mmCIF file with all atom_site columns, C-alpha atoms in Angstrom:
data_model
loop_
_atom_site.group_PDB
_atom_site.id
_atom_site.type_symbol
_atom_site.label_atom_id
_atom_site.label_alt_id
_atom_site.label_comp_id
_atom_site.label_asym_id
_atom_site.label_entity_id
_atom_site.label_seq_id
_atom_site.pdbx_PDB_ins_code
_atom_site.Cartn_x
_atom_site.Cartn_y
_atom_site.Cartn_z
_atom_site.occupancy
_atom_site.B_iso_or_equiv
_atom_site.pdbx_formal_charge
_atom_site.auth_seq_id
_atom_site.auth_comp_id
_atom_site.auth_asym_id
_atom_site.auth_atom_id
_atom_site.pdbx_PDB_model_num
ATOM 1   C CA . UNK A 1 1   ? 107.654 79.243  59.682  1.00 66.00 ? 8   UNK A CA 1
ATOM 2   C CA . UNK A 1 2   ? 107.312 75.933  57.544  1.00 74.00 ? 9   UNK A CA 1
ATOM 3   C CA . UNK A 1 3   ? 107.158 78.278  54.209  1.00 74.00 ? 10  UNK A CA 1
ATOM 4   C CA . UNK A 1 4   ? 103.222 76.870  53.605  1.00 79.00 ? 11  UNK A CA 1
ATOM 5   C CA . UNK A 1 5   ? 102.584 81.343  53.080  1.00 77.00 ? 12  UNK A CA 1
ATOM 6   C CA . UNK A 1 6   ? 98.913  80.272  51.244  1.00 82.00 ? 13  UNK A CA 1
ATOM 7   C CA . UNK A 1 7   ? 98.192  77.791  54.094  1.00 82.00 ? 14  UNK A CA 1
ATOM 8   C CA . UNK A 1 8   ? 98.572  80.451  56.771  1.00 81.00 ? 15  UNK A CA 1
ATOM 9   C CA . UNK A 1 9   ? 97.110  82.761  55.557  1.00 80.00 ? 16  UNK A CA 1
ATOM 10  C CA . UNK A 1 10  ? 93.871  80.559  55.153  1.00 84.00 ? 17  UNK A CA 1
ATOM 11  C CA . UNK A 1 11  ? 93.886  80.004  58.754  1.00 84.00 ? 18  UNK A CA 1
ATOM 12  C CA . UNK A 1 12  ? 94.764  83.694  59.265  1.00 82.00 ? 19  UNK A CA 1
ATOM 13  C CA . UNK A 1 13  ? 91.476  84.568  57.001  1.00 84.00 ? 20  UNK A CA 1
ATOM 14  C CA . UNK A 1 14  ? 89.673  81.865  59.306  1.00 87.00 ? 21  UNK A CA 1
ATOM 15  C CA . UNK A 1 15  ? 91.101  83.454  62.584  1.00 85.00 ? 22  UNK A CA 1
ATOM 16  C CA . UNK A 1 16  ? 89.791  86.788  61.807  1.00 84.00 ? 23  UNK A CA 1
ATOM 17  C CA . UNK A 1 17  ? 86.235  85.367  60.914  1.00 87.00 ? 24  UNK A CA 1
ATOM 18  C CA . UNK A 1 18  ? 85.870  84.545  64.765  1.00 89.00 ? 25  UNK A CA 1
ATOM 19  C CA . UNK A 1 19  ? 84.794  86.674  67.290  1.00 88.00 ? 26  UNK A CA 1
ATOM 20  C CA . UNK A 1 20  ? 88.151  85.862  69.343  1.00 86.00 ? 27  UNK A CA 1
ATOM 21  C CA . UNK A 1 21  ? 90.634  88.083  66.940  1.00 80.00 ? 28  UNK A CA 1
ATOM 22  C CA . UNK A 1 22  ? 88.520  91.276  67.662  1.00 80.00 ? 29  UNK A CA 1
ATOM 23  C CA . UNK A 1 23  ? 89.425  90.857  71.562  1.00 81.00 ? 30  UNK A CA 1
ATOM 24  C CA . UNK A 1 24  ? 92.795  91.921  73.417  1.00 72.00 ? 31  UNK A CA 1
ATOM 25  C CA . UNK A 1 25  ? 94.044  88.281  73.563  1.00 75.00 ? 32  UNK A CA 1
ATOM 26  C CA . UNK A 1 26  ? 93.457  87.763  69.676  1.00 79.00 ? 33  UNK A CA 1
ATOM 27  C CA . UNK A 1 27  ? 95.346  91.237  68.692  1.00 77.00 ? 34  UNK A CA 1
ATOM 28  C CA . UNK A 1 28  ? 98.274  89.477  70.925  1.00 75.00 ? 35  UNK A CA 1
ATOM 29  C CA . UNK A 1 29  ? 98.001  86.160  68.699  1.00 80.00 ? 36  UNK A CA 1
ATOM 30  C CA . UNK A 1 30  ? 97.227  88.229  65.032  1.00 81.00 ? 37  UNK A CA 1
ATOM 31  C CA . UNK A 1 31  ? 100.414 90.665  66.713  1.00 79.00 ? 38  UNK A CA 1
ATOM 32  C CA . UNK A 1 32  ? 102.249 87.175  67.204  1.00 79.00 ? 39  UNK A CA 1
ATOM 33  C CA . UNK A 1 33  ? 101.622 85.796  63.431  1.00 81.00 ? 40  UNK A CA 1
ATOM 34  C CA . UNK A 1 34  ? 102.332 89.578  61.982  1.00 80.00 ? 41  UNK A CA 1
ATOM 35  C CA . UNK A 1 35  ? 106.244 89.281  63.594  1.00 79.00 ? 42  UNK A CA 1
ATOM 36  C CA . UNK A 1 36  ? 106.418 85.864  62.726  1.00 78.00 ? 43  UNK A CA 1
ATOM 37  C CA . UNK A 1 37  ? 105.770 86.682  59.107  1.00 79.00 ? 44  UNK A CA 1
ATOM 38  C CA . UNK A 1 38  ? 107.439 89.944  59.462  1.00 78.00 ? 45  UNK A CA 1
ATOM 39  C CA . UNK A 1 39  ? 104.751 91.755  58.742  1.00 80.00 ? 46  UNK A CA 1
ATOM 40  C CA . UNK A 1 40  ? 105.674 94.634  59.657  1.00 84.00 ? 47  UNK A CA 1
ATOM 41  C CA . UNK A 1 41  ? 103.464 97.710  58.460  1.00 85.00 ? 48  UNK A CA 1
ATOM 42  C CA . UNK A 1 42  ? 100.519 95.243  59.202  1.00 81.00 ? 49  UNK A CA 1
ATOM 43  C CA . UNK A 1 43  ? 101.730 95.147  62.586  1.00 79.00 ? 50  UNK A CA 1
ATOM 44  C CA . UNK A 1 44  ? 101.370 98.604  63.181  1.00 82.00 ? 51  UNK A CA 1
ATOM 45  C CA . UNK A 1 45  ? 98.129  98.675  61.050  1.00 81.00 ? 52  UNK A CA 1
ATOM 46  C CA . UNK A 1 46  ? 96.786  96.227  63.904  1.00 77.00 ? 53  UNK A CA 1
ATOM 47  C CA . UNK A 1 47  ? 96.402  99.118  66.305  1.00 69.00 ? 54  UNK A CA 1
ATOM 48  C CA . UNK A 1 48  ? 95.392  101.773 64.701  1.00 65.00 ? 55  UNK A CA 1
ATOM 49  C CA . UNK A 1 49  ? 96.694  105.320 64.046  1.00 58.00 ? 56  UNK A CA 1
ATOM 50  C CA . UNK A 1 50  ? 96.910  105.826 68.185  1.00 55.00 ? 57  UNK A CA 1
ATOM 51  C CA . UNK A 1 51  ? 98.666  103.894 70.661  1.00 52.00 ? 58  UNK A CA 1
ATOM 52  C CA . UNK A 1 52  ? 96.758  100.793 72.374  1.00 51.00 ? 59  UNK A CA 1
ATOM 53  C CA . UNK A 1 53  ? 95.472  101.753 75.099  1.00 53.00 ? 60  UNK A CA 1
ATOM 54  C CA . UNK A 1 54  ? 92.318  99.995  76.795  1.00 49.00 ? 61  UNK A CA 1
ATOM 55  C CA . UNK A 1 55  ? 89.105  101.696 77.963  1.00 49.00 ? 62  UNK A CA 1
ATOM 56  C CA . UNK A 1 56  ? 89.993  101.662 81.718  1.00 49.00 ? 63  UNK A CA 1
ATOM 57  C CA . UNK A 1 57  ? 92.405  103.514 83.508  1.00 54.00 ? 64  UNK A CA 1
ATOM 58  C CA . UNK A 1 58  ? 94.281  99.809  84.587  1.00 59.00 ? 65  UNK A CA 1
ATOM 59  C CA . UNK A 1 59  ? 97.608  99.870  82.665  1.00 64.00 ? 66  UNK A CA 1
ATOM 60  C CA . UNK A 1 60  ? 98.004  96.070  81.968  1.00 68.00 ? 67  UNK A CA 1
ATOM 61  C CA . UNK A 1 61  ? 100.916 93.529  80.750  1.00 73.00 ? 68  UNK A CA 1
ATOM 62  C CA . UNK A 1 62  ? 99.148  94.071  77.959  1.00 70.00 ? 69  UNK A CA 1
ATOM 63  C CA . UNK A 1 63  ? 99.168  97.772  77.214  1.00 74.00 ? 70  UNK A CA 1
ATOM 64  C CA . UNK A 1 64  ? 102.842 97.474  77.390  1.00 77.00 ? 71  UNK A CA 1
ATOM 65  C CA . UNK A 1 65  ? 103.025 93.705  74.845  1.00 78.00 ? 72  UNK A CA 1
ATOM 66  C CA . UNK A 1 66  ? 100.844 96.053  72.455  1.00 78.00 ? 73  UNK A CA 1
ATOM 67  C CA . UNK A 1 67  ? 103.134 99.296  72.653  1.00 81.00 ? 74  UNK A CA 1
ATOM 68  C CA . UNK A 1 68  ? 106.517 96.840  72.661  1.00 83.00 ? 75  UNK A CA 1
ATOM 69  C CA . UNK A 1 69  ? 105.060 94.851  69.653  1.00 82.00 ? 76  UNK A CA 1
ATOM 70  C CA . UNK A 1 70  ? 104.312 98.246  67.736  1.00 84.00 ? 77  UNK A CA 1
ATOM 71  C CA . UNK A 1 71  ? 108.228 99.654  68.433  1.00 85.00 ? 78  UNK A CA 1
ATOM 72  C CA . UNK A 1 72  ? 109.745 97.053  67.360  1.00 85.00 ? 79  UNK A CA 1
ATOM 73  C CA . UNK A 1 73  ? 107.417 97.009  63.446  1.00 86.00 ? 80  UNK A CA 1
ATOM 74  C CA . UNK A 1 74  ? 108.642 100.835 63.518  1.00 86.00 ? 81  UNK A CA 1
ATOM 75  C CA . UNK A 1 75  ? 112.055 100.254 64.175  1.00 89.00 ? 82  UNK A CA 1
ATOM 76  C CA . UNK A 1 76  ? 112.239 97.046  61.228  1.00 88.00 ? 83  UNK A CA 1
ATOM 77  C CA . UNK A 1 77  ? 110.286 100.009 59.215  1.00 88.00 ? 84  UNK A CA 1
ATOM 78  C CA . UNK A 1 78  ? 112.874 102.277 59.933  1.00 90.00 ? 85  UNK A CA 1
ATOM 79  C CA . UNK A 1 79  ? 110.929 104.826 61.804  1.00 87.00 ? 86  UNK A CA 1
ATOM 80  C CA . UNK A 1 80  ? 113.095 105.174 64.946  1.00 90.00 ? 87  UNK A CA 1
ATOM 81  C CA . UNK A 1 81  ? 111.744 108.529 65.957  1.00 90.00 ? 88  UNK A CA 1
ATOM 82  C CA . UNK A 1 82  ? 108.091 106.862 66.623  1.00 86.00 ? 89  UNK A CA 1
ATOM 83  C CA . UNK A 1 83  ? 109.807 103.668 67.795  1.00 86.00 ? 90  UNK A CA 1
ATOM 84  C CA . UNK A 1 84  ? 111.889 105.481 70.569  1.00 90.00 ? 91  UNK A CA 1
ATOM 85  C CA . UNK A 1 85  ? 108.727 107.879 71.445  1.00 88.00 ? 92  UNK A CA 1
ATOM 86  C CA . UNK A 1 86  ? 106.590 104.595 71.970  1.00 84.00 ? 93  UNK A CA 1
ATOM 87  C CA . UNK A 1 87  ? 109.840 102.823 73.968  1.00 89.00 ? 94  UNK A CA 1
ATOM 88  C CA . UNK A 1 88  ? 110.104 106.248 76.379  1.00 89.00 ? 95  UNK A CA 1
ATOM 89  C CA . UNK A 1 89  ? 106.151 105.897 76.745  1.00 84.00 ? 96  UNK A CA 1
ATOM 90  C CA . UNK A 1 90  ? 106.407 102.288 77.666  1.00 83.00 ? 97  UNK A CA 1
ATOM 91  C CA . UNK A 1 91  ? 109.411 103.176 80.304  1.00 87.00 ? 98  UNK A CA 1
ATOM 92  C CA . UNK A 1 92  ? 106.654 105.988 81.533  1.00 84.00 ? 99  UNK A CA 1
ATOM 93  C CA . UNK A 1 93  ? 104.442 103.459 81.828  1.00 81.00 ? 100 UNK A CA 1
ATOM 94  C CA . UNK A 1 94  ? 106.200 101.130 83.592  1.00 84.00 ? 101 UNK A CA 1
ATOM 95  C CA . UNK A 1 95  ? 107.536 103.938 86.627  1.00 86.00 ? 102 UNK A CA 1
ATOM 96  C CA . UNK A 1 96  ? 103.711 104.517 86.987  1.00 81.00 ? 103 UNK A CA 1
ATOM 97  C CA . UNK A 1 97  ? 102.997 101.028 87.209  1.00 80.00 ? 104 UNK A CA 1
ATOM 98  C CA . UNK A 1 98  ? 106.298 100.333 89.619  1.00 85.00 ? 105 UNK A CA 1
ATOM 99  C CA . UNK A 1 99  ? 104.879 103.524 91.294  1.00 86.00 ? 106 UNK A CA 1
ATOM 100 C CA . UNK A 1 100 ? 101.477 102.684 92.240  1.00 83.00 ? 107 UNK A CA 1
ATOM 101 C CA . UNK A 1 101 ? 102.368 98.562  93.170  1.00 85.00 ? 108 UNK A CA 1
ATOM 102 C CA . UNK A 1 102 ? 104.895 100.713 95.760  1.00 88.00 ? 109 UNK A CA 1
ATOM 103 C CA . UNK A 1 103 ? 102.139 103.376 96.589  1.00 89.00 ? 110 UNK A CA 1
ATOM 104 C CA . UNK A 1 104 ? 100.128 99.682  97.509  1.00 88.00 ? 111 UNK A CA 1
ATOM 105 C CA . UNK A 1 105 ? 102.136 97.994  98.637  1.00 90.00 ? 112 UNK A CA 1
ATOM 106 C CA . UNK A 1 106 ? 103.129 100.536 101.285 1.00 90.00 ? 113 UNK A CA 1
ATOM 107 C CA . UNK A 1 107 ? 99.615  101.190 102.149 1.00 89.00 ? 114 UNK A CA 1
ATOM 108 C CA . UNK A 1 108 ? 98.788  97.220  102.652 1.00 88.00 ? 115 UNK A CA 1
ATOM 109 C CA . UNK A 1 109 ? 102.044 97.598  104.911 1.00 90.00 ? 116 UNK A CA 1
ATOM 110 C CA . UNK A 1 110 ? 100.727 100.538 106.873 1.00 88.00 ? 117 UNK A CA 1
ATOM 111 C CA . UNK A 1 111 ? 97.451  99.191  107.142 1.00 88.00 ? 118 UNK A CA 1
ATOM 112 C CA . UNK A 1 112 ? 98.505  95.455  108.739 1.00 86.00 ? 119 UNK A CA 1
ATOM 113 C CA . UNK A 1 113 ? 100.502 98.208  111.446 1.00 88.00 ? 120 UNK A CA 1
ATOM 114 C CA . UNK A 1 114 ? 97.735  99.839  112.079 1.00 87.00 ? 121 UNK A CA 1
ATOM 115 C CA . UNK A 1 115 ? 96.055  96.926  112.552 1.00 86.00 ? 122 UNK A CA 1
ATOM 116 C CA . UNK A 1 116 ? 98.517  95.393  114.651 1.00 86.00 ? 123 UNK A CA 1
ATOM 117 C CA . UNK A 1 117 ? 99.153  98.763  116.507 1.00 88.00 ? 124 UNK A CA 1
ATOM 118 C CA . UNK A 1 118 ? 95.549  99.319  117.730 1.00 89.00 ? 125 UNK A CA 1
ATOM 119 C CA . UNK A 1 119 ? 95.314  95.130  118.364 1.00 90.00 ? 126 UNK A CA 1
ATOM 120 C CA . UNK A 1 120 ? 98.220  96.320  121.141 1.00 89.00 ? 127 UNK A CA 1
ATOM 121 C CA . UNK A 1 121 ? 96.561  99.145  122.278 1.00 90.00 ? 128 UNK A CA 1
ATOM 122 C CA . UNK A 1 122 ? 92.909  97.544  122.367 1.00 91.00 ? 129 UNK A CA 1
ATOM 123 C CA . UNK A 1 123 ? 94.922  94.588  124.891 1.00 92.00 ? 130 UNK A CA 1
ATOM 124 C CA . UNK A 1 124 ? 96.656  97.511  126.713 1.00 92.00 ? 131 UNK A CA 1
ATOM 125 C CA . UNK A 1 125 ? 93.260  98.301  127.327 1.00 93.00 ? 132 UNK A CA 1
ATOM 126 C CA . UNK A 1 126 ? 91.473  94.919  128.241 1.00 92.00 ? 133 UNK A CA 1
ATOM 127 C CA . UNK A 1 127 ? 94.895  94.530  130.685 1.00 92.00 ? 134 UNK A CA 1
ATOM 128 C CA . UNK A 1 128 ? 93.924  97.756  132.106 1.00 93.00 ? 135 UNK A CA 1
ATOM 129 C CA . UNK A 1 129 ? 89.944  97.397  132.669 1.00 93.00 ? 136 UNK A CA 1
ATOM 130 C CA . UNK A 1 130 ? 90.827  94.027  134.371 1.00 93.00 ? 137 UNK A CA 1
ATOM 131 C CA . UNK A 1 131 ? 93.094  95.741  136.861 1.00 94.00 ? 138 UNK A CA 1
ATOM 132 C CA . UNK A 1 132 ? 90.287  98.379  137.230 1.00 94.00 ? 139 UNK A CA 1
ATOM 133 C CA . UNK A 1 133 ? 87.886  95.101  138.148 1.00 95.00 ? 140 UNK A CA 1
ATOM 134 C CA . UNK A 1 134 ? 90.375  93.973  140.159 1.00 95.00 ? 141 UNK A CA 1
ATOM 135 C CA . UNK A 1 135 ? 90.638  97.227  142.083 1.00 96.00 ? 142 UNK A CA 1
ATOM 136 C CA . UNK A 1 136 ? 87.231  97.744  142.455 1.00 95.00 ? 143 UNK A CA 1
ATOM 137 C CA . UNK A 1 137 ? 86.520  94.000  143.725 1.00 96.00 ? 144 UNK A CA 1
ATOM 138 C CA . UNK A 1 138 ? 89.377  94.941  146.452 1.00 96.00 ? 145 UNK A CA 1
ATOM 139 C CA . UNK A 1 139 ? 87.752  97.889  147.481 1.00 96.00 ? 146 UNK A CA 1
ATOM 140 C CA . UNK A 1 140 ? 83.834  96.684  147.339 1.00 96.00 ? 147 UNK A CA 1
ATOM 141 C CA . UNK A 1 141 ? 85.482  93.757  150.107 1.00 96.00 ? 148 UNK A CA 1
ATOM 142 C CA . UNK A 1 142 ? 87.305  96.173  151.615 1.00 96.00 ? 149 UNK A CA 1
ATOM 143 C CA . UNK A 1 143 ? 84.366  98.571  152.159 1.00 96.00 ? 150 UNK A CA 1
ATOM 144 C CA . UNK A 1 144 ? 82.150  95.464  152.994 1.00 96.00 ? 151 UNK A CA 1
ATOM 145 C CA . UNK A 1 145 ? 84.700  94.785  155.669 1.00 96.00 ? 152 UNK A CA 1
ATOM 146 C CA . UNK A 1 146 ? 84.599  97.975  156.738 1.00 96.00 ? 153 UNK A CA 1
ATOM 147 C CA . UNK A 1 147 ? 81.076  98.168  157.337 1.00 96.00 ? 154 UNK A CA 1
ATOM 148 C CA . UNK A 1 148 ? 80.446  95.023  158.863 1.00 97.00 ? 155 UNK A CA 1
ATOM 149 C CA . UNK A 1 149 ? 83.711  96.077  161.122 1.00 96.00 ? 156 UNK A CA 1
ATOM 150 C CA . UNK A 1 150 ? 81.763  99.611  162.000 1.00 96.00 ? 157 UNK A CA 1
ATOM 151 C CA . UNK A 1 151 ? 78.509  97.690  162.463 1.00 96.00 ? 158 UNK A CA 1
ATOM 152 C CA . UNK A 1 152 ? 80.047  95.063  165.133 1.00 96.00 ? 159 UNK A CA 1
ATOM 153 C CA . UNK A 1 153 ? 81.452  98.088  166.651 1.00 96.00 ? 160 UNK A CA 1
ATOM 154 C CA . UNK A 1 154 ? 78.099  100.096 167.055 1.00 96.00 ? 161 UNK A CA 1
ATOM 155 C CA . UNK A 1 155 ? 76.847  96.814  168.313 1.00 95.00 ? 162 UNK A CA 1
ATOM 156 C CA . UNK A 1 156 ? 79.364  96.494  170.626 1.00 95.00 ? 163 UNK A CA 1
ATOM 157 C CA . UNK A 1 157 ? 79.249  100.000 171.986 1.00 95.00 ? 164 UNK A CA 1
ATOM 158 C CA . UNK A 1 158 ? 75.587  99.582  173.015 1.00 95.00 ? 165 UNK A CA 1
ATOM 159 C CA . UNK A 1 159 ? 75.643  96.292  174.047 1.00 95.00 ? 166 UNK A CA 1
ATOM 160 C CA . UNK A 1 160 ? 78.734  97.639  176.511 1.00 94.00 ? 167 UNK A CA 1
ATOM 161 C CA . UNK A 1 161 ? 76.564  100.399 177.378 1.00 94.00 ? 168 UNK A CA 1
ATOM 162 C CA . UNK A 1 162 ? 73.700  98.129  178.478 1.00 93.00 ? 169 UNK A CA 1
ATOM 163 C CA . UNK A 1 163 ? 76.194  96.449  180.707 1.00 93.00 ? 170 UNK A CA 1
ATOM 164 C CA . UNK A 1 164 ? 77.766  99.355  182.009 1.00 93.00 ? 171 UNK A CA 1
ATOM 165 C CA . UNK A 1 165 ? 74.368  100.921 182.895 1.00 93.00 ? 172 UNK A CA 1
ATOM 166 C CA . UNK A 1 166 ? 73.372  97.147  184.575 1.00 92.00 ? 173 UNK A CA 1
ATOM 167 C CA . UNK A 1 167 ? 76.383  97.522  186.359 1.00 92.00 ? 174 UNK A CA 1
ATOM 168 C CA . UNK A 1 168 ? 75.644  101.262 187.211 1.00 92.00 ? 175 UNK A CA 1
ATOM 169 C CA . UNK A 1 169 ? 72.120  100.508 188.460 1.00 92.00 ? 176 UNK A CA 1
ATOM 170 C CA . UNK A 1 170 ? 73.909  97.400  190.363 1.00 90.00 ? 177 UNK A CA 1
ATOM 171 C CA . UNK A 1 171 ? 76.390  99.802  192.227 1.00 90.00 ? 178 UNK A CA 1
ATOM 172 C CA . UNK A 1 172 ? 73.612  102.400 193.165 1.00 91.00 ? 179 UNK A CA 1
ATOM 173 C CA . UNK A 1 173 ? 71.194  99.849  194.449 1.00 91.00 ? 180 UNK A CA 1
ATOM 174 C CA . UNK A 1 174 ? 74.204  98.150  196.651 1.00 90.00 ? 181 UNK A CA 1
ATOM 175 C CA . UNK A 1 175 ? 75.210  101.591 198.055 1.00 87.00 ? 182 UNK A CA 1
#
């Protein structure tokens, strides 16, 4: 940008010596110097014949700098046709990308109601088996009561029935 062309392009010659301008964030810097310098047919040149596109199936920021960077050297090369075909890509690309982030983002949603769904139902639940312990403490006294109720009355039959037959044995020896 100073107009020092030999100067840059000795640190451009040392730049691609390094192992650095071979990866994705050194095509962004050499992408970078080529549009600076409008450079444009070098520009393209930078990736390839075929589209940049990386070896996974994650489309990145940078899939769509790379695709962006090569439309606009084919449109200052006048080749519009493959400048709009890479621009409708990029839009593609984009909706896909928009897409799926929805897709997740819906799914992170649905999951954390899930979540909080069966967190409700799982204390419905523990508010229920309480009641149930509750219940079944009430009716263990209750039945305890019971029994001890029935056993005082057993006792109390017979001991009645000792007296009554005392008394019985009384009468018959006074008469």
């Amino acid at each position: 940008r100073a107009g020092k062309k030999e100067e840059a392009e000795q640190y451009e010659n040392l730049f691609l010596e390094t192992s650095y301008s071979q990866l994705p964030q050194g095509k962004i810097l050499l992408a970078e110097y080529c549009e600076a310098t409008e450079q444009w047919k070098r520009l393209v040149d930078l990736y390839g014949g075929k589209d940049y596109l990386p070896a996974t199936d994650t489309i990145t920021e940078n899939v769509i700098y790379y695709l962006s960077k090569k439309a606009h050297a084919l449109h200052h090369l006048g080749r519009d046709g493959e400048a709009y075909d890479i621009m409708e890509r990029i839009g593609e690309l984009c909706s896909i990308r928009f897409r799926a982030e929805l897709s997740e983002k819906a799914m992170a949603i649905s999951e954390a109601y899930d979540s909080q769904y069966r967190e409700v139902q799982l204390e419905k639940e523990r508010g229920r088996s309480r009641l149930r312990q509750w219940i079944a403490i009430l009716l263990s006294a209750l039945l305890a009561v019971a029994l001890l109720l029935l056993f005082e009355q057993i006792r109390h039959n017979r001991i009645t029935g000792k007296k009554n037959q005392a008394l019985a044995s009384e009468l018959d020896r006074m008469l």
